[in-house]
Short mmCIF file of C-alpha atoms in Angstrom, two decimals:
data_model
loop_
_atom_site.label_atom_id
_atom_site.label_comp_id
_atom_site.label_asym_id
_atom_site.label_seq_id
_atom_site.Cartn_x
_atom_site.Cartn_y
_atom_site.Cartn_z
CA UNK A 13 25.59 -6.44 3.74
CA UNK A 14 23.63 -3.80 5.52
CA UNK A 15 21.76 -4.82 8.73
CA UNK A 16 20.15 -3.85 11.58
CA UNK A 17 17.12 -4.71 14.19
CA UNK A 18 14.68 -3.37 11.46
CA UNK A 19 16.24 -4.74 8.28
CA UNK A 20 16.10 -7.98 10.21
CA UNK A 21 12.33 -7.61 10.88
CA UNK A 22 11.47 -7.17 7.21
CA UNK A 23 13.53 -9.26 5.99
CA UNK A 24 12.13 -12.45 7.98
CA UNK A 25 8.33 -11.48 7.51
CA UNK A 26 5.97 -14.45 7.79
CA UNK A 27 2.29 -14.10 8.25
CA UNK A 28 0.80 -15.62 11.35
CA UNK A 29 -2.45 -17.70 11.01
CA UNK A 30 -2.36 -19.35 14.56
CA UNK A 31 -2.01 -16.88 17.27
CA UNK A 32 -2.56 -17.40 21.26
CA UNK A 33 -5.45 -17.06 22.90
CA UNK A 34 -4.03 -13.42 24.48
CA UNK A 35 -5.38 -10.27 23.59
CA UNK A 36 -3.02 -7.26 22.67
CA UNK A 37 -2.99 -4.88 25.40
CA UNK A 38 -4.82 -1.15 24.90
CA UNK A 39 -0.79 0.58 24.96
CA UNK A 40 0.32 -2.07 21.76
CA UNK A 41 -2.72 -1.20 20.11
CA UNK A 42 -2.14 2.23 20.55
CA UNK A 43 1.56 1.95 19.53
CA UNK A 44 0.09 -0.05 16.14
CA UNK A 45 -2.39 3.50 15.34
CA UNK A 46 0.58 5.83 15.97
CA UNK A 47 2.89 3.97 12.97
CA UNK A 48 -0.04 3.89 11.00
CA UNK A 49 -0.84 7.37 11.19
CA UNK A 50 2.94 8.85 11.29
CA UNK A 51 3.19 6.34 7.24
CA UNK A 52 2.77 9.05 4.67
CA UNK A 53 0.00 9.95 2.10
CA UNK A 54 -0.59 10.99 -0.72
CA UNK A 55 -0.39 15.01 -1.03
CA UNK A 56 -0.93 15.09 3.52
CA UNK A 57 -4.40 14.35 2.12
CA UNK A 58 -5.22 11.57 4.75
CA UNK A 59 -7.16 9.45 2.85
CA UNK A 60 -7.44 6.42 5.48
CA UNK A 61 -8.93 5.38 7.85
CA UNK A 62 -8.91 2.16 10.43
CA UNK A 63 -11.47 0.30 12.16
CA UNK A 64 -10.56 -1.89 15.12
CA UNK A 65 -13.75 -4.89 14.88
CA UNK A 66 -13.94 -5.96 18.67
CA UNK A 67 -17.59 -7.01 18.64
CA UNK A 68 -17.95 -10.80 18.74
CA UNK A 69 -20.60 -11.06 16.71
CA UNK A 70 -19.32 -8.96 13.71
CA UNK A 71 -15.88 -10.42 14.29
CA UNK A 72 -18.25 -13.93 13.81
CA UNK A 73 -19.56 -12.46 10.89
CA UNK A 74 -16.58 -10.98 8.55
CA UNK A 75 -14.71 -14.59 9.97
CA UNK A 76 -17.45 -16.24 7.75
CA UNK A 77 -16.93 -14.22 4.73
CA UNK A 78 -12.57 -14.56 4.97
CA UNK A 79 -13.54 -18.00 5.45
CA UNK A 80 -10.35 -17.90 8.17
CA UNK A 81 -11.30 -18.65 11.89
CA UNK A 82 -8.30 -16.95 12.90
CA UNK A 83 -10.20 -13.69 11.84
CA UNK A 84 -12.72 -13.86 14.82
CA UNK A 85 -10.16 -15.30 17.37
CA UNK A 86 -6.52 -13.63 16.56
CA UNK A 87 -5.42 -10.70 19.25
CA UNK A 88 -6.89 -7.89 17.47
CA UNK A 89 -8.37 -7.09 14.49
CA UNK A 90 -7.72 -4.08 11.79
CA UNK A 91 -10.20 -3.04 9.18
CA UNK A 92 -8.10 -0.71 6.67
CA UNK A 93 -10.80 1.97 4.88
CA UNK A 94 -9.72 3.93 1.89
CA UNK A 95 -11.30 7.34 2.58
CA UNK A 96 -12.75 9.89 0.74
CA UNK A 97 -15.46 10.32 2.67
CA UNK A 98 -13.95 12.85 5.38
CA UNK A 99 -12.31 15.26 2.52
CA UNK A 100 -15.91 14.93 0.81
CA UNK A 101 -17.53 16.36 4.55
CA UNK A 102 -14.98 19.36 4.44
CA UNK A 103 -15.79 19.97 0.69
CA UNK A 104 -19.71 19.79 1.45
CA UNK A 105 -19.14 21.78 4.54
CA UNK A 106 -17.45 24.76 2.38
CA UNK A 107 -20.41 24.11 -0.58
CA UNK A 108 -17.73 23.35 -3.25
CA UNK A 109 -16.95 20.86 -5.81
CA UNK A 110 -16.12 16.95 -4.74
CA UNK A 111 -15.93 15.46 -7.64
CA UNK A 112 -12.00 15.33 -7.80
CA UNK A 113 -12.56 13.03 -5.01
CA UNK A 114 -14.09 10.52 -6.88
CA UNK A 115 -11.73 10.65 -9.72
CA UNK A 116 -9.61 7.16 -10.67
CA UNK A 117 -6.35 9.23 -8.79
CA UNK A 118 -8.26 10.07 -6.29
CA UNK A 119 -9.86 6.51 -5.40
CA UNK A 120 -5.87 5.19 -5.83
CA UNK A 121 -4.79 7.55 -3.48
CA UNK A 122 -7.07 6.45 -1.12
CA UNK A 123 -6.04 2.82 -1.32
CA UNK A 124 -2.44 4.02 -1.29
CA UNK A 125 -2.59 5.66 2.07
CA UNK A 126 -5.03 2.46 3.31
CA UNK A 127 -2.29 0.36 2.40
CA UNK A 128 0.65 1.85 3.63
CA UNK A 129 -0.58 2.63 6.67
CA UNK A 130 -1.16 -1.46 7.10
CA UNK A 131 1.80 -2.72 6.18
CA UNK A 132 3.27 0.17 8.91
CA UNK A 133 0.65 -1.22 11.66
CA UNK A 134 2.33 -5.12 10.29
CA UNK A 135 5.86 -3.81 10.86
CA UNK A 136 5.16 -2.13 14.15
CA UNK A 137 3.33 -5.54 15.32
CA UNK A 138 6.10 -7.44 14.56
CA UNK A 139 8.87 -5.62 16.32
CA UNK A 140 6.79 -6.34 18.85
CA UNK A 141 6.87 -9.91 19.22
CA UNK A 142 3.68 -9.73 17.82
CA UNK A 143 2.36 -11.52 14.09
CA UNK A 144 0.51 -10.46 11.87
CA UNK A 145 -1.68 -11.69 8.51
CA UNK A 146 -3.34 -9.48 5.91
CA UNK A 147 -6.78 -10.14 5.03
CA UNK A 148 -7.54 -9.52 1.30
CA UNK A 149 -10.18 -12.34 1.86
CA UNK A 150 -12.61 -9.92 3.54
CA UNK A 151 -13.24 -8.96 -0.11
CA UNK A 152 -14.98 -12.60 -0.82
CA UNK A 153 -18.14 -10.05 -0.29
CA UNK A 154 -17.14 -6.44 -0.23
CA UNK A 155 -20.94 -5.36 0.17
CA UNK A 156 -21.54 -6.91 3.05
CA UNK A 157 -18.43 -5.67 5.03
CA UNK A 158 -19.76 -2.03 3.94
CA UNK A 159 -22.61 -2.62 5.45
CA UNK A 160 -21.49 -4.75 8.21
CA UNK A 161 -19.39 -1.19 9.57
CA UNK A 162 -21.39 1.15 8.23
CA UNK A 163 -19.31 2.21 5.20
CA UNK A 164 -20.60 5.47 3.54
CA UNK A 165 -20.01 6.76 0.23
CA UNK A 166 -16.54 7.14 -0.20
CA UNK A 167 -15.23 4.19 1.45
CA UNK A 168 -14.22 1.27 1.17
CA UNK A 169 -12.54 -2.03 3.01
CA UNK A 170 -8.95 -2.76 1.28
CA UNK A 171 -8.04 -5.63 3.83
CA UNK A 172 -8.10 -6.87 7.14
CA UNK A 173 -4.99 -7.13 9.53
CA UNK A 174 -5.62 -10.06 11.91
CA UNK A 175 -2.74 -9.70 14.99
CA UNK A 176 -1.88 -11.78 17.88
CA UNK A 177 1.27 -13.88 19.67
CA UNK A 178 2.07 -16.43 17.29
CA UNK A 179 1.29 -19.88 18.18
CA UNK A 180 3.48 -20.76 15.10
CA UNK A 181 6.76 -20.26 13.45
CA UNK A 182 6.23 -20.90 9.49
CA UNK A 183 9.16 -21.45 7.15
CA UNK A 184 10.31 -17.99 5.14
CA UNK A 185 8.52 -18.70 2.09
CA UNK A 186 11.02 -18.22 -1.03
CA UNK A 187 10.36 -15.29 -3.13
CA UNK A 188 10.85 -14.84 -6.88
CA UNK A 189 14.08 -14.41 -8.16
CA UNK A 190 15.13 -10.62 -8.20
CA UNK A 191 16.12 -10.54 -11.47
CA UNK A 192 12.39 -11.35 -12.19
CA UNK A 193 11.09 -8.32 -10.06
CA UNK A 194 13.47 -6.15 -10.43
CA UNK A 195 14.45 -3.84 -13.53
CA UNK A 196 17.36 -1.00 -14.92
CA UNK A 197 15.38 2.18 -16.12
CA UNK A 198 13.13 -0.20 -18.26
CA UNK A 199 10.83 -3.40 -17.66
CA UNK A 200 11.92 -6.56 -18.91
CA UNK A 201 9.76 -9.45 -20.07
CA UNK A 202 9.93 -12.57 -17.51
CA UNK A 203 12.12 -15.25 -18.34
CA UNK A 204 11.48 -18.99 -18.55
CA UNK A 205 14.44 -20.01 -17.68
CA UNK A 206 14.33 -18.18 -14.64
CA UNK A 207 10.79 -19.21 -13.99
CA UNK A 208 11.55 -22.85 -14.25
CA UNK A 209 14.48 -22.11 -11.73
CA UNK A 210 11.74 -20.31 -9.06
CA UNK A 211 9.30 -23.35 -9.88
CA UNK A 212 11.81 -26.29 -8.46
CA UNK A 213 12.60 -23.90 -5.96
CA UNK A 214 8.56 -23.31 -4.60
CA UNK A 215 8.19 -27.30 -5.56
CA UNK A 216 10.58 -28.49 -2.92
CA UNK A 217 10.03 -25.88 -0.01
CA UNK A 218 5.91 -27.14 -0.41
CA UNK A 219 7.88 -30.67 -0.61
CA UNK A 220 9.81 -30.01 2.55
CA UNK A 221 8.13 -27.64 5.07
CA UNK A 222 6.89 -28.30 8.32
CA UNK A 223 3.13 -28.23 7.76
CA UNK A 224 0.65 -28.53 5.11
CA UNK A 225 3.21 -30.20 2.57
CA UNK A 226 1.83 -30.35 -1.00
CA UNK A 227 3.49 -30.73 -4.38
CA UNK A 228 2.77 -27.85 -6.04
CA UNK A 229 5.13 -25.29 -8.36
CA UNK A 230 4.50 -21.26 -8.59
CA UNK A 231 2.64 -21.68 -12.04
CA UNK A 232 0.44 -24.04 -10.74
CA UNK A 233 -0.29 -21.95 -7.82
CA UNK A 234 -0.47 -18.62 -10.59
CA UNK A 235 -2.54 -20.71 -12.64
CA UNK A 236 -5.23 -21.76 -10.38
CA UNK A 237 -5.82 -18.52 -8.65
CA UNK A 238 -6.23 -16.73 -11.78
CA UNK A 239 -9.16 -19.30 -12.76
CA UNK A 240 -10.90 -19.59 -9.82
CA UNK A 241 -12.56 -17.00 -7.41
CA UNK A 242 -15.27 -16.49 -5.15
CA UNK A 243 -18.25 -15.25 -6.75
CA UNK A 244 -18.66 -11.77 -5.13
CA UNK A 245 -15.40 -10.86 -6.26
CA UNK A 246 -16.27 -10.20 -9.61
CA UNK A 247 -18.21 -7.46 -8.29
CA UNK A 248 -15.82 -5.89 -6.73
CA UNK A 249 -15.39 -3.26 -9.13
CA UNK A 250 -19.30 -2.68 -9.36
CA UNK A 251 -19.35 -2.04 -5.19
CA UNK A 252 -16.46 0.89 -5.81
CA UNK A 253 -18.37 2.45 -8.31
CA UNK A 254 -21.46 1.89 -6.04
CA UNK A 255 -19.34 3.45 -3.08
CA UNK A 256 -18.41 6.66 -5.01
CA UNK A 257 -14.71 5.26 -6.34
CA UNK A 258 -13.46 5.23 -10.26
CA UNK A 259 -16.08 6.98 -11.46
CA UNK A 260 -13.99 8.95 -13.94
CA UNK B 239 3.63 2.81 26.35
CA UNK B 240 5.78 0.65 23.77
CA UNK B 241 9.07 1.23 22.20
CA UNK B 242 11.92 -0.24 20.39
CA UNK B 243 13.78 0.97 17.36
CA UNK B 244 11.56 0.48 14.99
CA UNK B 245 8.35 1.91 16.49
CA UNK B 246 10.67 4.88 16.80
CA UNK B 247 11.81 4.96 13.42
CA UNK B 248 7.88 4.36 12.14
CA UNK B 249 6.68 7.11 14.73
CA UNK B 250 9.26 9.47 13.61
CA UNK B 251 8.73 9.37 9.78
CA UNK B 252 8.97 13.12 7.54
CA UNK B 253 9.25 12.72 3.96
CA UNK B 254 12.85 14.27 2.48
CA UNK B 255 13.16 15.98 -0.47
CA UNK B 256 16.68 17.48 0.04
CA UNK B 257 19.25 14.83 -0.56
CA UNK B 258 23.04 15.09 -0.35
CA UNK B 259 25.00 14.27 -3.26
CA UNK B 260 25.99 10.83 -2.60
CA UNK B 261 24.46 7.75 -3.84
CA UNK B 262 23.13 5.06 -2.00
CA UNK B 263 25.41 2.01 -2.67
CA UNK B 264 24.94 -0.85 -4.12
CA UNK B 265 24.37 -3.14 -1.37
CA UNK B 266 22.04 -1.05 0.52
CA UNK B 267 19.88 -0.99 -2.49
CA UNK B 268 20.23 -4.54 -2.17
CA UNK B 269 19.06 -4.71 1.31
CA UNK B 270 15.82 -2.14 0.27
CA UNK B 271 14.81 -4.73 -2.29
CA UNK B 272 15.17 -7.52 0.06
CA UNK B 273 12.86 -6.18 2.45
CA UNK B 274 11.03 -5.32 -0.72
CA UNK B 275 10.39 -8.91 -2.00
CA UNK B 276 9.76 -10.48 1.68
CA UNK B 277 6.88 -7.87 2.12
CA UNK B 278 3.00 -9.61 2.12
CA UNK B 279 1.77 -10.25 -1.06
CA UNK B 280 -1.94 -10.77 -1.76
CA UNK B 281 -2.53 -14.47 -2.22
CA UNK B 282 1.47 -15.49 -2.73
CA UNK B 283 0.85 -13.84 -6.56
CA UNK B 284 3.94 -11.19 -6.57
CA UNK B 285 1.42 -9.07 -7.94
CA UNK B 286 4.44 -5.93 -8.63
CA UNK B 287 7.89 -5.18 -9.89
CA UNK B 288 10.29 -2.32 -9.24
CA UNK B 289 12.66 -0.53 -11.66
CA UNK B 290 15.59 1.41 -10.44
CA UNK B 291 15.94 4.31 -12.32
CA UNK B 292 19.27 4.91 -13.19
CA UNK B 293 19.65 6.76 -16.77
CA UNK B 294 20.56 10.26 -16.24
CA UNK B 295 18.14 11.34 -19.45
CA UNK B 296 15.58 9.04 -17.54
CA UNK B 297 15.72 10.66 -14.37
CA UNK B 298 15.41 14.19 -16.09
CA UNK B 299 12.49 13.41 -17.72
CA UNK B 300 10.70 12.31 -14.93
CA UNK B 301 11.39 15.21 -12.91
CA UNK B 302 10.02 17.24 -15.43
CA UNK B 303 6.45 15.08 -14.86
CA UNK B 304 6.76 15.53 -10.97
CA UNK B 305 7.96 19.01 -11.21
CA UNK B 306 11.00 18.01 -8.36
CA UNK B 307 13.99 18.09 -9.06
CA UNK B 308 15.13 16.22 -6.39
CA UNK B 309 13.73 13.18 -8.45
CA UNK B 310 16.58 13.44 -10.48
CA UNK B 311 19.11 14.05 -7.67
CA UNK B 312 18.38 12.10 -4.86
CA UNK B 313 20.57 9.20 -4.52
CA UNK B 314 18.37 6.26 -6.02
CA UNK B 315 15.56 6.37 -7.61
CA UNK B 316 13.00 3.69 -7.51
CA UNK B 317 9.39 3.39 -9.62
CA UNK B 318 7.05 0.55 -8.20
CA UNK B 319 4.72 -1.08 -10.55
CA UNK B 320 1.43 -2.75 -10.45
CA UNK B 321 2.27 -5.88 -12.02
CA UNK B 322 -0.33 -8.54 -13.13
CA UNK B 323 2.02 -9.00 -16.54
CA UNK B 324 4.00 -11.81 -15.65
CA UNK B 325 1.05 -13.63 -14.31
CA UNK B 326 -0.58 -12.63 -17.21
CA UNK B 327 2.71 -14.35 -19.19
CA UNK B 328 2.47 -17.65 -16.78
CA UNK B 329 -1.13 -18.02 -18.10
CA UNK B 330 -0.77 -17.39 -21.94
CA UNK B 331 2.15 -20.19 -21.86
CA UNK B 332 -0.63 -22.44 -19.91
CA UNK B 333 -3.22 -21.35 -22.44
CA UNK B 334 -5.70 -20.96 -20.08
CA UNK B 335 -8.18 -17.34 -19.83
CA UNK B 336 -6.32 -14.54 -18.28
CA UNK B 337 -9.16 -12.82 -18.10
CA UNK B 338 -9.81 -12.74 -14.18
CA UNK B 339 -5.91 -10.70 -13.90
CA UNK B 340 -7.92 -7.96 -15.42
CA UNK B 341 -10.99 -7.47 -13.13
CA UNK B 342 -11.21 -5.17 -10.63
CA UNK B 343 -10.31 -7.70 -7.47
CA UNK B 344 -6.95 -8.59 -9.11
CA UNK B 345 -6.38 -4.85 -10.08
CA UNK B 346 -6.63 -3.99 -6.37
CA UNK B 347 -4.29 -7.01 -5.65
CA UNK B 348 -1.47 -5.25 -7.76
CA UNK B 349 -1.33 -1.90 -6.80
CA UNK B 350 -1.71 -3.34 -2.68
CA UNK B 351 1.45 -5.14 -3.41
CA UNK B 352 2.79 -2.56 -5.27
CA UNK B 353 2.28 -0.40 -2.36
CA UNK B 354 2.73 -2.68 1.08
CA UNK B 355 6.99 -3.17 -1.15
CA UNK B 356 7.00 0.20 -1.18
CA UNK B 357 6.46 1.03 2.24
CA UNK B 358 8.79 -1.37 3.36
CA UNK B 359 11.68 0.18 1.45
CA UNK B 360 10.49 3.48 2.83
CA UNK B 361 11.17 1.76 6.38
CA UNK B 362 14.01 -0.04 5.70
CA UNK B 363 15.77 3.04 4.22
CA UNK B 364 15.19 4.85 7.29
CA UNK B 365 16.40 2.35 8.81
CA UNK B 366 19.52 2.88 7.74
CA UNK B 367 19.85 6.20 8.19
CA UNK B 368 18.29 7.68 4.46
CA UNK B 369 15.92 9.65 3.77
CA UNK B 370 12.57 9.04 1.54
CA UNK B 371 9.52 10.45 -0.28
CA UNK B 372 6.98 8.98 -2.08
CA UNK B 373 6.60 10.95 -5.39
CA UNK B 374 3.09 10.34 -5.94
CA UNK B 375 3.28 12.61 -8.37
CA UNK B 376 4.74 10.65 -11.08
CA UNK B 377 1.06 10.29 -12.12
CA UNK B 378 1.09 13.69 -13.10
CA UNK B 379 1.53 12.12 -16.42
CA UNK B 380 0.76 8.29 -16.30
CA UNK B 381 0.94 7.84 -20.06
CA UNK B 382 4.13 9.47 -20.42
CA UNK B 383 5.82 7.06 -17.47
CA UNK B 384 4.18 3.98 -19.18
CA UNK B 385 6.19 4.91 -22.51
CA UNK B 386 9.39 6.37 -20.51
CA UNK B 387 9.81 2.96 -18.92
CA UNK B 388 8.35 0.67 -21.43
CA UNK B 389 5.87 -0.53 -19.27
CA UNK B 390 3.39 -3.13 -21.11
CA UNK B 391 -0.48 -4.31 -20.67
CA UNK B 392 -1.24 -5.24 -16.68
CA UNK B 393 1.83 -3.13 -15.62
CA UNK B 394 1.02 0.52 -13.62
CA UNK B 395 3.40 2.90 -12.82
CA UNK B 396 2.37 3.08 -8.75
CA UNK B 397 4.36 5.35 -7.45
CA UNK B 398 8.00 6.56 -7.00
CA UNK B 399 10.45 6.74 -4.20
CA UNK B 400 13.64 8.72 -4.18
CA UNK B 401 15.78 7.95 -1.56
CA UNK B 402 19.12 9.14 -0.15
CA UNK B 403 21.30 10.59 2.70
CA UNK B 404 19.00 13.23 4.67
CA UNK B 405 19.73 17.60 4.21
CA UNK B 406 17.51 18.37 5.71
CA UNK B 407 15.45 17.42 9.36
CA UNK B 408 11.80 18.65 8.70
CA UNK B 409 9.62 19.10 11.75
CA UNK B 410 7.43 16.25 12.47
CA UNK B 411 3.66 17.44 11.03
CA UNK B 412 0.93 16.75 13.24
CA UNK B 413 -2.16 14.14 11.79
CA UNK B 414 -5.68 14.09 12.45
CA UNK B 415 -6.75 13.59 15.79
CA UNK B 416 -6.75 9.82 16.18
CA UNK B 417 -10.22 9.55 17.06
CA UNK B 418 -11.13 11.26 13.55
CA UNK B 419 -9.48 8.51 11.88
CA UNK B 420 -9.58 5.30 14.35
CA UNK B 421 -13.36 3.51 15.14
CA UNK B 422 -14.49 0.84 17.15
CA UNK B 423 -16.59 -1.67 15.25
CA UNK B 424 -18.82 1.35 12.94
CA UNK B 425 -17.68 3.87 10.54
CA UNK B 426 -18.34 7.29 12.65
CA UNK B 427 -19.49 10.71 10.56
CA UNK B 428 -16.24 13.50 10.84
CA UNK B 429 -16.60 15.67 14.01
CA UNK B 430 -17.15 19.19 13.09
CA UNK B 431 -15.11 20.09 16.40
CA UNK B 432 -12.30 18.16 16.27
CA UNK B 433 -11.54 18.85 12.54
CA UNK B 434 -11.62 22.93 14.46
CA UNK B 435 -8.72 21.69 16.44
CA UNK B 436 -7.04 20.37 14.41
CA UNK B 437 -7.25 23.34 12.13
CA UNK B 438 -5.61 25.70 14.62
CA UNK B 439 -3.02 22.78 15.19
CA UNK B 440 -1.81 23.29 11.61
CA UNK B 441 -2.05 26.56 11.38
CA UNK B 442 0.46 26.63 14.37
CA UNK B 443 2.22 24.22 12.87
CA UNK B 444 2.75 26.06 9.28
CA UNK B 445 3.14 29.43 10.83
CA UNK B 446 5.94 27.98 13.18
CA UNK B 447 8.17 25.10 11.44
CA UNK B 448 11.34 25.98 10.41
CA UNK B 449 11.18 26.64 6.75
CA UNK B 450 8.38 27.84 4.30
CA UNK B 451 6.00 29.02 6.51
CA UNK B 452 2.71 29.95 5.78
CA UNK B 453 -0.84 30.76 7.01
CA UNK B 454 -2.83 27.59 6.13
CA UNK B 455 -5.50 25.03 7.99
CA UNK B 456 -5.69 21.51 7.10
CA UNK B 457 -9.24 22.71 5.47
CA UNK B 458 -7.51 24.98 3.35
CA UNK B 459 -5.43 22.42 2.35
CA UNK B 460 -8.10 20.08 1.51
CA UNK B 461 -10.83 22.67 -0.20
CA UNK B 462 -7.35 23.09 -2.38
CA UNK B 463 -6.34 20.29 -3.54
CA UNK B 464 -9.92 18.84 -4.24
CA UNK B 465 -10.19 21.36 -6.68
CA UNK B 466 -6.77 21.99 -8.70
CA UNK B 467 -5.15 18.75 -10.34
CA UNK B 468 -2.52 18.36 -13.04
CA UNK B 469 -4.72 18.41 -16.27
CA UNK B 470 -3.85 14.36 -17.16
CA UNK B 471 -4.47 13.28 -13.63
CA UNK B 472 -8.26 13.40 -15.15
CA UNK B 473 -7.16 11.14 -17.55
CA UNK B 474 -5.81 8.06 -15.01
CA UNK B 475 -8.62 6.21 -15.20
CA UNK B 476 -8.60 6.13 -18.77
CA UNK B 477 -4.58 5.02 -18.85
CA UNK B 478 -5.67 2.14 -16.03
CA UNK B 479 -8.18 0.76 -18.87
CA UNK B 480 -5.83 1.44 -21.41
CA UNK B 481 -3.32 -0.78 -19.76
CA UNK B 482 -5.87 -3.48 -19.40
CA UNK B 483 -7.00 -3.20 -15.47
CA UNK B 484 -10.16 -2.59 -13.75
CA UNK B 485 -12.17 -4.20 -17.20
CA UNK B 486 -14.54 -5.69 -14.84
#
């Protein structure tokens, strides 16, 4: 088997939820925007942008809506904005047409770039030494982050990135079989069998890990998040539309 | 200022597009899908899947929707998917409402994890000394990927990524200045000034690199390609709702 310092780093990916009380220093932060921007995108269109949320008070605020208290008090903290908005200036600038930009391929592209960029900016933290978690939860109330950093019209928060020095070491959490995830030329309907394997599997590292212990398989896990949600995001899809995205 | 293998890799990133004919053995692909499945994954829900595309017919016909023919020749071809199907499968043996796996929150959720794989078997890849690109432009003809593949409801054809040994070494191309794309706590409007610099900067850069040169700014490039798309790119909205995301 293939390996190297970089394999290794992928391959043992854990997200951090208790970091140090350390900040990460202005040269690691810059080291973070360089990956991010060097990731590619979709036709060297751009369509991302970052904002790092050092202001107590707003970092008080979106840690209310993730609900997570590491979100105010990690190392640093990453806001990852699909953007539109900076093609849409050049487009206005030269009078023409923008309303490719807020096409359904267009508004994917954007969250494409967003989101490779992050998990670039997660990679680079954790070659160095540093952890990382991705914040979906800031989308428990996508209007108010918009408004919280001023998002115009053709923007829009995809997730946080909350980095730090661990203060923990979490147990690799076991994945789905491959042969569930992974497919020859066409896709292949998911197997019981190999779903009842994957829930004994998730049962006894919940059983046996060394916090937060719970008995609990992979369908119940599956089955509970896809009945219950915060309210606000069921309007998540209202507040793109309202921001410019999907509209055709 | 930080460094380490893989900042350098990550900092050092060009898309290929001329492979040498060799394929990429089987246990490296192994390793790419390993650092594949260990990647984040919006609330633990596996939200994608990935098909290796290894049909000769296949590959043709894809090529013939990107329009590169190096989809058919690099040395491994991999499509990610947006996958809320198997989810959607856990719930309809539960007999319990699926219906939150098709609103616009849990659409996101699929194509992030979709992506955030992807990126990491762009990394890893490189990490071994291959070559990538992310062929975007298998949406040039969503439906026609969907039926290629046999992809069913809550499934999305993402993106693709060929990968194999680099023949090529393209010159790095310069991004946006980072203060155009990185903000402190507020979104900030785009700077008419530095989007002038960075318009000679690609100009240089297009009128100097090594191979198809041109005279071009990043404007030029933008005003462009906001205004000419593949026909059924207008249509990928349509194919999302078709498939069953974004409903709400």
């Amino acid at each position: 088997m293939q390996n190297n310092e970089t394999l290794h780093l992928l391959t043992h990916h854990r997200s951090i939820r208790h970091f140090k009380n350390q900040p990460v220093p202005q040269d690691t932060i810059q080291a973070l925007l360089n990956a991010a921007q060097r990731t590619s995108s979709s036709m060297f269109m751009q369509q991302f942008s970052v904002i790092s949320v050092t202001d107590p008070e707003l970092k008080k605020q979106l840690a209310e809506i993730t609900t997570y208290p590491f979100t105010k008090s990690s190392g640093h903290l990453f806001i990852m904005i699909a953007d539109q908005h900076r093609n849409e200036f050049i487009g206005q600038e030269a009078k023409v047409s923008t309303q490719l930009l807020h096409d359904g391929d267009r508004s994917l592209a954007a969250f494409d770039d967003a989101t490779l960029a992050g998990q670039s900016i997660v990679t680079a933290a954790e070659s160095m030494g540093l952890g990382a978690v991705i914040l979906g939860s800031i989308l428990n109330d996508a209007q108010q982050v918009i408004d919280l950093l001023h998002l115009p019209k053709l923007t829009f928060p995809v997730f946080g990135i909350a980095i730090g020095y661990p203060d923990e070491k979490p147990d690799l959490k076991p994945r789905l079989p491959l042969k569930t995830v992974h497919f020859e030329n066409y896709y292949q309907e998911p197997d019981q069998k190999l779903l009842d394997d994957y829930d004994q599997t998730i049962h006894d590292y919940y059983a046996q890990r060394g916090s937060n212990n719970r008995s609990e398989t992979y369908r119940h896990h599956i089955l509970h998040d896809m009945q219950v949600s915060p309210k606000k995001r069921f309007q998540i899809l209202a507040v793109l539309k309202k921001q410019g995205f999907f509209e055709n």
